[in-house]
Amino acid sequence: MENLKKIAGIKAAEYVKDGMIVGLGTGSTAYYFVEEIGRRIREERLNITAVTTSSVTSEQARRLGIPLKSIDEVAEIDVTVDGADEVDDAFNGIKGGGGALLMEKVVATPTKTYIWVVDESKMVHQLGTFKLPVEVVQYGAEQLFHRFEHAGYKPSFREKDGKRYITDMQNFIIDLDLGVIEKPVEFGRELDHVVGVVEHGLFNQMVDMVIVAGKNGVQILKSTKEK
């Protein structure tokens, strides 16, 4: 599996050219993309500026000598490469397994070409087997938890080292065990209007291309979403 992720990450780096502003994703597959960008800067003198989606990726980029800017220092991003936890037939996805969904969506929004790199196990017909992360403010988080519980969404607070996990933006994550999300676009809109929800892990109709690594090689799937 790790080898598949590496293949997908390296393939995605081919879409990065000199002079670009590049969004660097977070997670186990995006890790290999970032490593390849670092190699190209070192060995091929690739000239790019990067924006990162988490403190973990920022540390990796600095270690590799990748020049960084903050999201507020750039007007737009040429290409962003990130991972995904699930991708459905309509190119909707769930992200946030690594806890960086808010920063990932902030970086994805001004991106001209948005690419996901995944192994074939992440491709599904319908979203929902992977728990849907919902980032919430700490104040009133219990109220939101009970609301989700009453709605039948089977919520659980994400934990790390026996304590509630706190994101880079100092929020909690409530994971929803939905089983199947029949209408991800509509459900995303529902969550958008819940007070106290900062962001959710439904990345609906945002991606332009999905690079899928599998036992039969690399497949490149292109979305037909409207620009």
Short mmCIF file of C-alpha atoms in Angstrom, two decimals:
data_model
loop_
_atom_site.label_atom_id
_atom_site.label_comp_id
_atom_site.label_asym_id
_atom_site.label_seq_id
_atom_site.Cartn_x
_atom_site.Cartn_y
_atom_site.Cartn_z
CA MET A 1 0.00 0.00 0.00
CA GLU A 2 2.79 2.43 0.87
CA ASN A 3 4.39 1.81 -2.51
CA LEU A 4 1.09 2.64 -4.26
CA LYS A 5 0.84 5.89 -2.32
CA LYS A 6 4.40 6.78 -3.28
CA ILE A 7 3.70 6.11 -6.97
CA ALA A 8 0.60 8.34 -6.88
CA GLY A 9 2.43 11.14 -5.05
CA ILE A 10 5.34 11.15 -7.49
CA LYS A 11 2.97 11.12 -10.48
CA ALA A 12 1.11 14.17 -9.10
CA ALA A 13 4.37 16.11 -8.85
CA GLU A 14 4.63 16.01 -12.65
CA TYR A 15 1.86 18.64 -12.75
CA VAL A 16 4.06 21.15 -10.91
CA LYS A 17 6.04 23.53 -13.13
CA ASP A 18 8.51 26.36 -12.57
CA GLY A 19 7.03 29.58 -11.23
CA MET A 20 3.89 27.99 -9.76
CA ILE A 21 2.26 28.64 -6.40
CA VAL A 22 1.65 25.11 -5.08
CA GLY A 23 -0.66 23.87 -2.33
CA LEU A 24 0.92 21.07 -0.31
CA GLY A 25 -1.57 18.61 1.13
CA THR A 26 -1.56 16.64 4.36
CA GLY A 27 -1.64 12.91 4.99
CA SER A 28 0.13 9.69 4.12
CA THR A 29 -0.20 9.97 0.32
CA ALA A 30 0.37 13.74 0.06
CA TYR A 31 3.55 13.14 2.10
CA TYR A 32 5.18 11.48 -0.92
CA PHE A 33 4.13 14.34 -3.19
CA VAL A 34 5.81 16.84 -0.85
CA GLU A 35 8.94 14.67 -0.68
CA GLU A 36 9.10 14.59 -4.50
CA ILE A 37 8.73 18.38 -4.72
CA GLY A 38 11.62 18.69 -2.27
CA ARG A 39 13.72 16.35 -4.41
CA ARG A 40 12.97 18.33 -7.56
CA ILE A 41 13.93 21.60 -5.87
CA ARG A 42 17.18 20.02 -4.69
CA GLU A 43 18.16 18.08 -7.82
CA GLU A 44 16.35 19.84 -10.69
CA ARG A 45 16.34 23.40 -9.30
CA LEU A 46 12.56 23.55 -9.51
CA ASN A 47 11.46 27.11 -8.66
CA ILE A 48 8.11 27.22 -6.84
CA THR A 49 6.48 28.77 -3.79
CA ALA A 50 4.29 26.62 -1.60
CA VAL A 51 1.32 27.05 0.73
CA THR A 52 0.69 24.29 3.26
CA THR A 53 -2.46 22.78 4.74
CA SER A 54 -1.21 21.87 8.22
CA SER A 55 1.57 22.42 10.73
CA VAL A 56 2.81 18.88 9.98
CA THR A 57 3.20 19.67 6.26
CA SER A 58 4.84 23.01 7.08
CA GLU A 59 7.50 21.21 9.13
CA GLN A 60 8.07 18.70 6.32
CA ALA A 61 8.37 21.48 3.72
CA ARG A 62 10.84 23.47 5.81
CA ARG A 63 12.97 20.35 6.33
CA LEU A 64 13.08 19.85 2.54
CA GLY A 65 13.94 23.49 1.82
CA ILE A 66 10.63 24.26 0.05
CA PRO A 67 9.96 28.05 0.04
CA LEU A 68 6.72 28.84 1.89
CA LYS A 69 4.18 31.63 2.00
CA SER A 70 1.02 31.91 4.04
CA ILE A 71 -2.36 31.57 2.33
CA ASP A 72 -2.95 35.29 2.92
CA GLU A 73 0.18 36.22 0.98
CA VAL A 74 -1.05 34.74 -2.32
CA ALA A 75 -3.98 35.73 -4.54
CA GLU A 76 -4.51 32.25 -5.96
CA ILE A 77 -2.86 28.84 -6.12
CA ASP A 78 -1.93 27.19 -9.42
CA VAL A 79 -2.15 23.58 -8.28
CA THR A 80 -2.86 21.83 -4.98
CA VAL A 81 -2.20 18.14 -4.42
CA ASP A 82 -3.79 16.45 -1.42
CA GLY A 83 -5.04 13.06 -0.31
CA ALA A 84 -8.62 11.94 0.34
CA ASP A 85 -10.17 9.38 2.67
CA GLU A 86 -12.99 8.44 0.26
CA VAL A 87 -13.89 9.46 -3.30
CA ASP A 88 -17.25 8.56 -4.85
CA ASP A 89 -18.37 8.07 -8.44
CA ALA A 90 -19.42 11.74 -8.71
CA PHE A 91 -16.01 13.03 -7.51
CA ASN A 92 -17.31 14.05 -4.09
CA GLY A 93 -14.93 13.19 -1.29
CA ILE A 94 -14.44 12.88 2.44
CA LYS A 95 -11.28 14.43 3.88
CA GLY A 96 -10.11 15.16 7.39
CA GLY A 97 -8.84 11.82 8.64
CA GLY A 98 -5.61 13.64 9.52
CA GLY A 99 -7.48 16.46 11.22
CA ALA A 100 -6.53 19.23 8.75
CA LEU A 101 -9.85 19.58 6.90
CA LEU A 102 -10.36 23.30 7.61
CA MET A 103 -6.94 24.37 6.36
CA GLU A 104 -7.21 21.92 3.46
CA LYS A 105 -10.49 23.46 2.31
CA VAL A 106 -9.17 27.02 2.75
CA VAL A 107 -6.23 26.17 0.45
CA ALA A 108 -8.39 24.22 -2.03
CA THR A 109 -10.87 27.06 -2.56
CA PRO A 110 -8.57 29.51 -4.45
CA THR A 111 -6.81 26.67 -6.33
CA LYS A 112 -7.01 26.58 -10.14
CA THR A 113 -6.20 22.86 -10.49
CA TYR A 114 -7.08 20.71 -7.49
CA ILE A 115 -5.71 17.14 -7.51
CA TRP A 116 -6.24 14.23 -5.12
CA VAL A 117 -3.79 11.36 -4.87
CA VAL A 118 -5.19 8.11 -3.48
CA ASP A 119 -4.71 4.37 -3.53
CA GLU A 120 -7.50 2.32 -5.10
CA SER A 121 -9.00 1.37 -1.71
CA LYS A 122 -10.26 4.96 -1.33
CA MET A 123 -12.52 4.77 -4.41
CA VAL A 124 -16.13 3.99 -3.43
CA HIS A 125 -19.58 4.13 -5.02
CA GLN A 126 -21.08 6.06 -2.10
CA LEU A 127 -19.45 8.02 0.70
CA GLY A 128 -19.97 7.28 4.37
CA THR A 129 -18.07 4.15 5.39
CA PHE A 130 -15.25 6.47 6.48
CA LYS A 131 -16.47 8.56 9.40
CA LEU A 132 -17.23 12.14 8.39
CA PRO A 133 -15.12 14.67 10.34
CA VAL A 134 -16.89 17.84 11.47
CA GLU A 135 -14.71 20.59 12.94
CA VAL A 136 -16.53 22.50 15.69
CA VAL A 137 -15.73 25.37 18.05
CA GLN A 138 -14.95 24.28 21.60
CA TYR A 139 -17.66 26.50 23.09
CA GLY A 140 -20.95 24.60 22.87
CA ALA A 141 -19.36 21.45 21.46
CA GLU A 142 -21.44 19.25 23.77
CA GLN A 143 -24.61 20.90 22.43
CA LEU A 144 -23.56 20.03 18.90
CA PHE A 145 -22.69 16.48 19.94
CA HIS A 146 -26.18 15.96 21.38
CA ARG A 147 -27.77 17.50 18.28
CA PHE A 148 -25.90 15.04 16.06
CA GLU A 149 -26.76 12.19 18.44
CA HIS A 150 -30.48 12.99 18.30
CA ALA A 151 -30.28 13.12 14.50
CA GLY A 152 -28.94 9.55 14.47
CA TYR A 153 -25.48 10.49 13.14
CA LYS A 154 -23.60 8.38 15.75
CA PRO A 155 -21.12 11.10 16.74
CA SER A 156 -17.87 10.65 18.64
CA PHE A 157 -15.34 13.24 19.75
CA ARG A 158 -11.95 12.57 18.19
CA GLU A 159 -9.29 11.89 20.79
CA LYS A 160 -5.51 11.80 20.90
CA ASP A 161 -3.44 10.53 23.82
CA GLY A 162 -6.59 10.14 25.90
CA LYS A 163 -7.71 13.75 25.44
CA ARG A 164 -9.95 15.49 22.94
CA TYR A 165 -8.03 16.18 19.75
CA ILE A 166 -7.47 19.89 19.07
CA THR A 167 -6.90 21.01 15.48
CA ASP A 168 -4.29 23.53 14.30
CA MET A 169 -7.08 26.11 14.48
CA GLN A 170 -7.83 25.15 18.10
CA ASN A 171 -11.16 23.43 17.42
CA PHE A 172 -12.55 19.99 18.27
CA ILE A 173 -13.50 17.33 15.71
CA ILE A 174 -16.70 15.31 15.97
CA ASP A 175 -16.66 12.26 13.69
CA LEU A 176 -20.04 11.12 12.34
CA ASP A 177 -20.50 7.38 11.71
CA LEU A 178 -23.10 7.65 8.94
CA GLY A 179 -22.63 4.36 7.10
CA VAL A 180 -23.88 5.78 3.80
CA ILE A 181 -24.31 9.43 2.78
CA GLU A 182 -27.07 9.23 0.19
CA LYS A 183 -26.91 12.91 -0.85
CA PRO A 184 -23.50 14.36 0.04
CA VAL A 185 -24.13 17.76 -1.57
CA GLU A 186 -27.36 18.29 0.36
CA PHE A 187 -25.85 16.97 3.58
CA GLY A 188 -22.88 19.30 3.18
CA ARG A 189 -25.24 22.26 2.82
CA GLU A 190 -27.10 21.15 5.95
CA LEU A 191 -23.87 21.13 7.97
CA ASP A 192 -22.88 24.52 6.52
CA HIS A 193 -25.85 26.05 8.32
CA VAL A 194 -25.31 24.51 11.76
CA VAL A 195 -24.13 27.15 14.23
CA GLY A 196 -20.85 26.10 15.85
CA VAL A 197 -19.71 23.99 12.90
CA VAL A 198 -16.57 25.59 11.53
CA GLU A 199 -16.13 23.20 8.59
CA HIS A 200 -16.88 19.63 7.56
CA GLY A 201 -14.99 16.98 5.65
CA LEU A 202 -17.31 16.79 2.63
CA PHE A 203 -15.36 18.18 -0.33
CA ASN A 204 -18.17 18.13 -2.86
CA GLN A 205 -17.49 18.76 -6.56
CA MET A 206 -14.22 20.53 -5.81
CA VAL A 207 -11.61 18.20 -7.30
CA ASP A 208 -10.42 18.43 -10.92
CA MET A 209 -8.38 15.24 -11.11
CA VAL A 210 -7.93 12.08 -9.05
CA ILE A 211 -4.69 10.10 -9.43
CA VAL A 212 -5.39 6.53 -8.34
CA ALA A 213 -2.59 4.05 -7.73
CA GLY A 214 -3.56 0.39 -7.83
CA LYS A 215 -2.10 -3.02 -8.42
CA ASN A 216 -2.53 -2.51 -12.17
CA GLY A 217 -0.73 0.83 -12.22
CA VAL A 218 -1.71 4.50 -12.08
CA GLN A 219 -5.07 5.73 -13.34
CA ILE A 220 -5.85 9.41 -13.91
CA LEU A 221 -9.54 10.32 -13.53
CA LYS A 222 -10.70 13.76 -14.61
CA SER A 223 -13.77 15.46 -13.22
CA THR A 224 -16.28 17.19 -15.48
CA LYS A 225 -17.22 19.76 -12.80
CA GLU A 226 -17.95 23.29 -13.96
CA LYS A 227 -15.24 25.86 -13.40
#
